[in-house]
PDB file of C-alpha atoms in Angstrom:
ATOM      1  CA  UNK L   1      58.359  35.928 -30.882  1.00 41.00           C
ATOM      2  CA  UNK L   2      57.332  33.327 -28.396  1.00 42.00           C
ATOM      3  CA  UNK L   3      53.575  33.087 -27.880  1.00 43.00           C
ATOM      4  CA  UNK L   4      52.319  32.128 -24.440  1.00 42.00           C
ATOM      5  CA  UNK L   5      49.874  29.306 -24.078  1.00 40.00           C
ATOM      6  CA  UNK L   6      46.231  30.356 -23.598  1.00 38.00           C
ATOM      7  CA  UNK L   7      45.157  30.197 -20.045  1.00 43.00           C
ATOM      8  CA  UNK L   8      43.071  27.089 -19.253  1.00 43.00           C
ATOM      9  CA  UNK L   9      39.494  28.020 -18.738  1.00 46.00           C
ATOM     10  CA  UNK L  10      37.869  26.413 -15.743  1.00 49.00           C
ATOM     11  CA  UNK L  11      34.158  26.091 -14.815  1.00 52.00           C
ATOM     12  CA  UNK L  12      34.757  27.276 -11.275  1.00 55.00           C
ATOM     13  CA  UNK L  13      31.845  28.697  -9.448  1.00 57.00           C
ATOM     14  CA  UNK L  14      32.421  32.352  -8.301  1.00 60.00           C
ATOM     15  CA  UNK L  15      32.936  32.732  -4.568  1.00 58.00           C
ATOM     16  CA  UNK L  16      30.306  34.720  -2.747  1.00 59.00           C
ATOM     17  CA  UNK L  17      31.543  36.841   0.121  1.00 56.00           C
ATOM     18  CA  UNK L  18      29.271  38.236   2.805  1.00 58.00           C
ATOM     19  CA  UNK L  19      30.229  41.824   3.506  1.00 55.00           C
ATOM     20  CA  UNK L  20      31.491  42.344   7.059  1.00 58.00           C
ATOM     21  CA  UNK L  21      30.081  39.148   8.585  1.00 69.00           C
ATOM     22  CA  UNK L  22      32.431  37.750  11.166  1.00 81.00           C
ATOM     23  CA  UNK L  23      32.984  34.075  11.304  1.00 83.00           C
ATOM     24  CA  UNK L  24      31.835  32.410  14.512  1.00 84.00           C
ATOM     25  CA  UNK L  25      32.958  29.130  15.893  1.00 88.00           C
ATOM     26  CA  UNK L  26      29.565  27.616  15.090  1.00 86.00           C
ATOM     27  CA  UNK L  27      30.122  28.660  11.473  1.00 88.00           C
ATOM     28  CA  UNK L  28      33.390  26.736  11.233  1.00 92.00           C
ATOM     29  CA  UNK L  29      31.778  23.738  12.950  1.00 92.00           C
ATOM     30  CA  UNK L  30      28.797  23.806  10.476  1.00 92.00           C
ATOM     31  CA  UNK L  31      31.214  24.087   7.486  1.00 93.00           C
ATOM     32  CA  UNK L  32      33.304  21.241   8.748  1.00 96.00           C
ATOM     33  CA  UNK L  33      30.302  19.091   9.316  1.00 95.00           C
ATOM     34  CA  UNK L  34      28.963  19.953   5.830  1.00 94.00           C
ATOM     35  CA  UNK L  35      32.264  19.052   4.143  1.00 96.00           C
ATOM     36  CA  UNK L  36      32.422  15.834   6.127  1.00 96.00           C
ATOM     37  CA  UNK L  37      28.812  14.903   4.966  1.00 95.00           C
ATOM     38  CA  UNK L  38      29.741  15.709   1.340  1.00 95.00           C
ATOM     39  CA  UNK L  39      32.957  13.632   1.564  1.00 97.00           C
ATOM     40  CA  UNK L  40      31.105  10.713   3.200  1.00 96.00           C
ATOM     41  CA  UNK L  41      28.575  10.761   0.342  1.00 96.00           C
ATOM     42  CA  UNK L  42      31.320  10.962  -2.279  1.00 97.00           C
ATOM     43  CA  UNK L  43      33.184   8.039  -0.659  1.00 98.00           C
ATOM     44  CA  UNK L  44      29.881   6.091  -0.680  1.00 98.00           C
ATOM     45  CA  UNK L  45      29.325   7.020  -4.332  1.00 98.00           C
ATOM     46  CA  UNK L  46      32.805   5.989  -5.460  1.00 98.00           C
ATOM     47  CA  UNK L  47      32.572   2.605  -3.634  1.00 98.00           C
ATOM     48  CA  UNK L  48      29.138   2.023  -5.188  1.00 98.00           C
ATOM     49  CA  UNK L  49      30.415   2.712  -8.684  1.00 98.00           C
ATOM     50  CA  UNK L  50      33.358   0.412  -8.264  1.00 98.00           C
ATOM     51  CA  UNK L  51      31.169  -2.355  -6.901  1.00 98.00           C
ATOM     52  CA  UNK L  52      28.954  -1.942 -10.029  1.00 97.00           C
ATOM     53  CA  UNK L  53      32.058  -2.332 -12.207  1.00 97.00           C
ATOM     54  CA  UNK L  54      32.430   1.323 -13.130  1.00 98.00           C
ATOM     55  CA  UNK L  55      34.916   4.038 -12.244  1.00 98.00           C
ATOM     56  CA  UNK L  56      33.459   6.963 -10.433  1.00 98.00           C
ATOM     57  CA  UNK L  57      33.950   9.106 -13.549  1.00 98.00           C
ATOM     58  CA  UNK L  58      32.100   6.615 -15.670  1.00 98.00           C
ATOM     59  CA  UNK L  59      29.139   6.761 -13.240  1.00 98.00           C
ATOM     60  CA  UNK L  60      29.278  10.568 -13.270  1.00 97.00           C
ATOM     61  CA  UNK L  61      29.244  10.523 -17.034  1.00 98.00           C
ATOM     62  CA  UNK L  62      26.253   8.169 -17.215  1.00 98.00           C
ATOM     63  CA  UNK L  63      24.388  10.466 -14.828  1.00 96.00           C
ATOM     64  CA  UNK L  64      25.396  13.615 -16.782  1.00 95.00           C
ATOM     65  CA  UNK L  65      24.292  12.085 -20.083  1.00 96.00           C
ATOM     66  CA  UNK L  66      20.944  11.065 -18.564  1.00 94.00           C
ATOM     67  CA  UNK L  67      20.321  13.858 -16.127  1.00 90.00           C
ATOM     68  CA  UNK L  68      21.693  17.017 -17.849  1.00 79.00           C
ATOM     69  CA  UNK L  69      20.862  16.414 -21.483  1.00 68.00           C
ATOM     70  CA  UNK L  70      17.920  18.515 -22.584  1.00 66.00           C
ATOM     71  CA  UNK L  71      17.653  16.744 -25.927  1.00 66.00           C
ATOM     72  CA  UNK L  72      17.600  13.155 -26.911  1.00 70.00           C
ATOM     73  CA  UNK L  73      21.406  12.979 -26.560  1.00 83.00           C
ATOM     74  CA  UNK L  74      24.303  14.955 -25.192  1.00 92.00           C
ATOM     75  CA  UNK L  75      27.357  15.925 -27.125  1.00 93.00           C
ATOM     76  CA  UNK L  76      30.828  14.999 -25.982  1.00 94.00           C
ATOM     77  CA  UNK L  77      31.390  18.734 -25.336  1.00 93.00           C
ATOM     78  CA  UNK L  78      28.310  18.655 -23.004  1.00 92.00           C
ATOM     79  CA  UNK L  79      29.759  15.740 -21.120  1.00 95.00           C
ATOM     80  CA  UNK L  80      33.049  17.624 -20.735  1.00 96.00           C
ATOM     81  CA  UNK L  81      31.298  20.674 -19.343  1.00 95.00           C
ATOM     82  CA  UNK L  82      29.017  18.528 -17.036  1.00 94.00           C
ATOM     83  CA  UNK L  83      32.124  16.758 -15.615  1.00 96.00           C
ATOM     84  CA  UNK L  84      34.434  19.824 -15.608  1.00 97.00           C
ATOM     85  CA  UNK L  85      36.999  18.060 -17.765  1.00 97.00           C
ATOM     86  CA  UNK L  86      38.681  18.939 -21.012  1.00 98.00           C
ATOM     87  CA  UNK L  87      37.147  17.917 -24.298  1.00 97.00           C
ATOM     88  CA  UNK L  88      39.904  15.490 -25.153  1.00 97.00           C
ATOM     89  CA  UNK L  89      39.570  13.855 -21.787  1.00 98.00           C
ATOM     90  CA  UNK L  90      35.804  13.361 -22.355  1.00 98.00           C
ATOM     91  CA  UNK L  91      36.542  11.818 -25.799  1.00 97.00           C
ATOM     92  CA  UNK L  92      38.861   9.307 -24.145  1.00 98.00           C
ATOM     93  CA  UNK L  93      36.235   8.558 -21.451  1.00 98.00           C
ATOM     94  CA  UNK L  94      33.557   8.044 -24.143  1.00 98.00           C
ATOM     95  CA  UNK L  95      35.933   5.693 -25.988  1.00 98.00           C
ATOM     96  CA  UNK L  96      36.326   3.521 -22.883  1.00 98.00           C
ATOM     97  CA  UNK L  97      32.564   3.612 -22.146  1.00 98.00           C
ATOM     98  CA  UNK L  98      31.693   2.720 -25.725  1.00 98.00           C
ATOM     99  CA  UNK L  99      34.009  -0.310 -25.500  1.00 98.00           C
ATOM    100  CA  UNK L 100      32.122  -1.353 -22.359  1.00 98.00           C
ATOM    101  CA  UNK L 101      28.816  -0.889 -24.329  1.00 98.00           C
ATOM    102  CA  UNK L 102      27.612   1.700 -21.801  1.00 98.00           C
ATOM    103  CA  UNK L 103      27.027   4.398 -24.471  1.00 98.00           C
ATOM    104  CA  UNK L 104      26.511   4.673 -28.201  1.00 96.00           C
ATOM    105  CA  UNK L 105      27.842   7.452 -30.428  1.00 95.00           C
ATOM    106  CA  UNK L 106      26.471   9.070 -33.538  1.00 94.00           C
ATOM    107  CA  UNK L 107      26.826  12.232 -35.595  1.00 93.00           C
ATOM    108  CA  UNK L 108      24.516  15.086 -34.745  1.00 91.00           C
ATOM    109  CA  UNK L 109      21.950  15.221 -37.618  1.00 91.00           C
ATOM    110  CA  UNK L 110      22.144  19.032 -37.606  1.00 91.00           C
ATOM    111  CA  UNK L 111      25.901  19.284 -37.370  1.00 91.00           C
ATOM    112  CA  UNK L 112      27.901  16.272 -38.502  1.00 90.00           C
ATOM    113  CA  UNK L 113      31.009  17.609 -36.733  1.00 91.00           C
ATOM    114  CA  UNK L 114      29.422  17.069 -33.329  1.00 92.00           C
ATOM    115  CA  UNK L 115      29.277  13.623 -31.784  1.00 93.00           C
ATOM    116  CA  UNK L 116      26.266  12.745 -29.745  1.00 94.00           C
ATOM    117  CA  UNK L 117      26.226  10.138 -27.020  1.00 95.00           C
ATOM    118  CA  UNK L 118      23.264   8.121 -25.638  1.00 94.00           C
ATOM    119  CA  UNK L 119      23.119   5.493 -22.874  1.00 96.00           C
ATOM    120  CA  UNK L 120      22.665   1.918 -24.112  1.00 97.00           C
ATOM    121  CA  UNK L 121      20.348  -0.482 -22.305  1.00 98.00           C
ATOM    122  CA  UNK L 122      23.366  -1.687 -20.247  1.00 98.00           C
ATOM    123  CA  UNK L 123      24.303   1.940 -19.393  1.00 98.00           C
ATOM    124  CA  UNK L 124      20.653   2.655 -18.417  1.00 97.00           C
ATOM    125  CA  UNK L 125      20.578  -0.509 -16.208  1.00 98.00           C
ATOM    126  CA  UNK L 126      23.733   0.349 -14.425  1.00 98.00           C
ATOM    127  CA  UNK L 127      22.708   4.004 -13.875  1.00 98.00           C
ATOM    128  CA  UNK L 128      19.256   3.056 -12.637  1.00 98.00           C
ATOM    129  CA  UNK L 129      20.717   0.548 -10.071  1.00 98.00           C
ATOM    130  CA  UNK L 130      23.299   3.146  -8.880  1.00 98.00           C
ATOM    131  CA  UNK L 131      20.770   5.993  -8.791  1.00 97.00           C
ATOM    132  CA  UNK L 132      18.376   3.983  -6.582  1.00 98.00           C
ATOM    133  CA  UNK L 133      21.033   3.379  -3.914  1.00 98.00           C
ATOM    134  CA  UNK L 134      22.289   6.952  -4.135  1.00 98.00           C
ATOM    135  CA  UNK L 135      18.847   8.327  -3.513  1.00 97.00           C
ATOM    136  CA  UNK L 136      18.487   6.014  -0.520  1.00 97.00           C
ATOM    137  CA  UNK L 137      21.844   7.250   0.871  1.00 97.00           C
ATOM    138  CA  UNK L 138      20.776  10.904   0.339  1.00 96.00           C
ATOM    139  CA  UNK L 139      17.454  10.267   2.061  1.00 96.00           C
ATOM    140  CA  UNK L 140      19.402   8.787   5.052  1.00 95.00           C
ATOM    141  CA  UNK L 141      21.733  11.733   5.134  1.00 94.00           C
ATOM    142  CA  UNK L 142      18.977  14.346   4.577  1.00 94.00           C
ATOM    143  CA  UNK L 143      18.210  15.105   8.209  1.00 94.00           C
ATOM    144  CA  UNK L 144      21.821  15.891   9.039  1.00 92.00           C
ATOM    145  CA  UNK L 145      22.299  17.852   5.852  1.00 91.00           C
ATOM    146  CA  UNK L 146      19.046  19.691   6.381  1.00 92.00           C
ATOM    147  CA  UNK L 147      20.061  20.786   9.916  1.00 91.00           C
ATOM    148  CA  UNK L 148      23.499  22.000   8.589  1.00 91.00           C
ATOM    149  CA  UNK L 149      21.943  23.918   5.711  1.00 90.00           C
ATOM    150  CA  UNK L 150      19.342  25.558   7.977  1.00 89.00           C
ATOM    151  CA  UNK L 151      22.100  26.770  10.227  1.00 87.00           C
ATOM    152  CA  UNK L 152      23.724  28.474   7.205  1.00 82.00           C
ATOM    153  CA  UNK L 153      20.439  30.293   6.395  1.00 77.00           C
ATOM    154  CA  UNK L 154      19.973  31.402  10.017  1.00 70.00           C
ATOM    155  CA  UNK L 155      23.424  32.931  10.071  1.00 58.00           C
ATOM    156  CA  UNK L 156      23.052  34.796   6.849  1.00 55.00           C
ATOM    157  CA  UNK L 157      20.254  37.006   8.014  1.00 51.00           C
TER     158      UNK L 157
END
C-alpha cells in the first residue's frame, strides 16, 4: 500500500470576504496603491539588508528573534513560524547566521531537545542600524499608507 505524503501546512491567513459588497473602481485603485506601497517598502528593506551585508531573510530572522520572542530567547521552531518557513530551512538559516556571528545557540534549560537562539552583540548592532532606517522609511510612507487605509475603512461601513 502506497502512503501519500502529508499535506504541507502553511501559516496562511484566512481570507475575509465581505458579504455582497460590490467592488468599485476606487477599491481597485486603493488596493493597487496599497500593494505598490508595500512592494516599495519591501524593495527598500531588501536593499538596506544587502547594503548591511545581510540577506533579506537574515534581516527578517534578526527582527523575528528580537521582536517576536516573549522569552529571553526564541527557539528555531519559533523562527520558522515567524518567517513562515519549514523547520529544516530555519535550521540552515541559523547555521549560516551563527557562522556570521549574528546569533548564538544553546539548549533550552527546560527541554534540552529544543535549541534556543539569541542575538549576539554583532546581530544586535546590525538589527538596530537597520531598524532605525526602516522606521524612518515607514514614517515617510505613513501619510500615503494612512490615506489608503482610511479609504478601506470608509468603504467597509
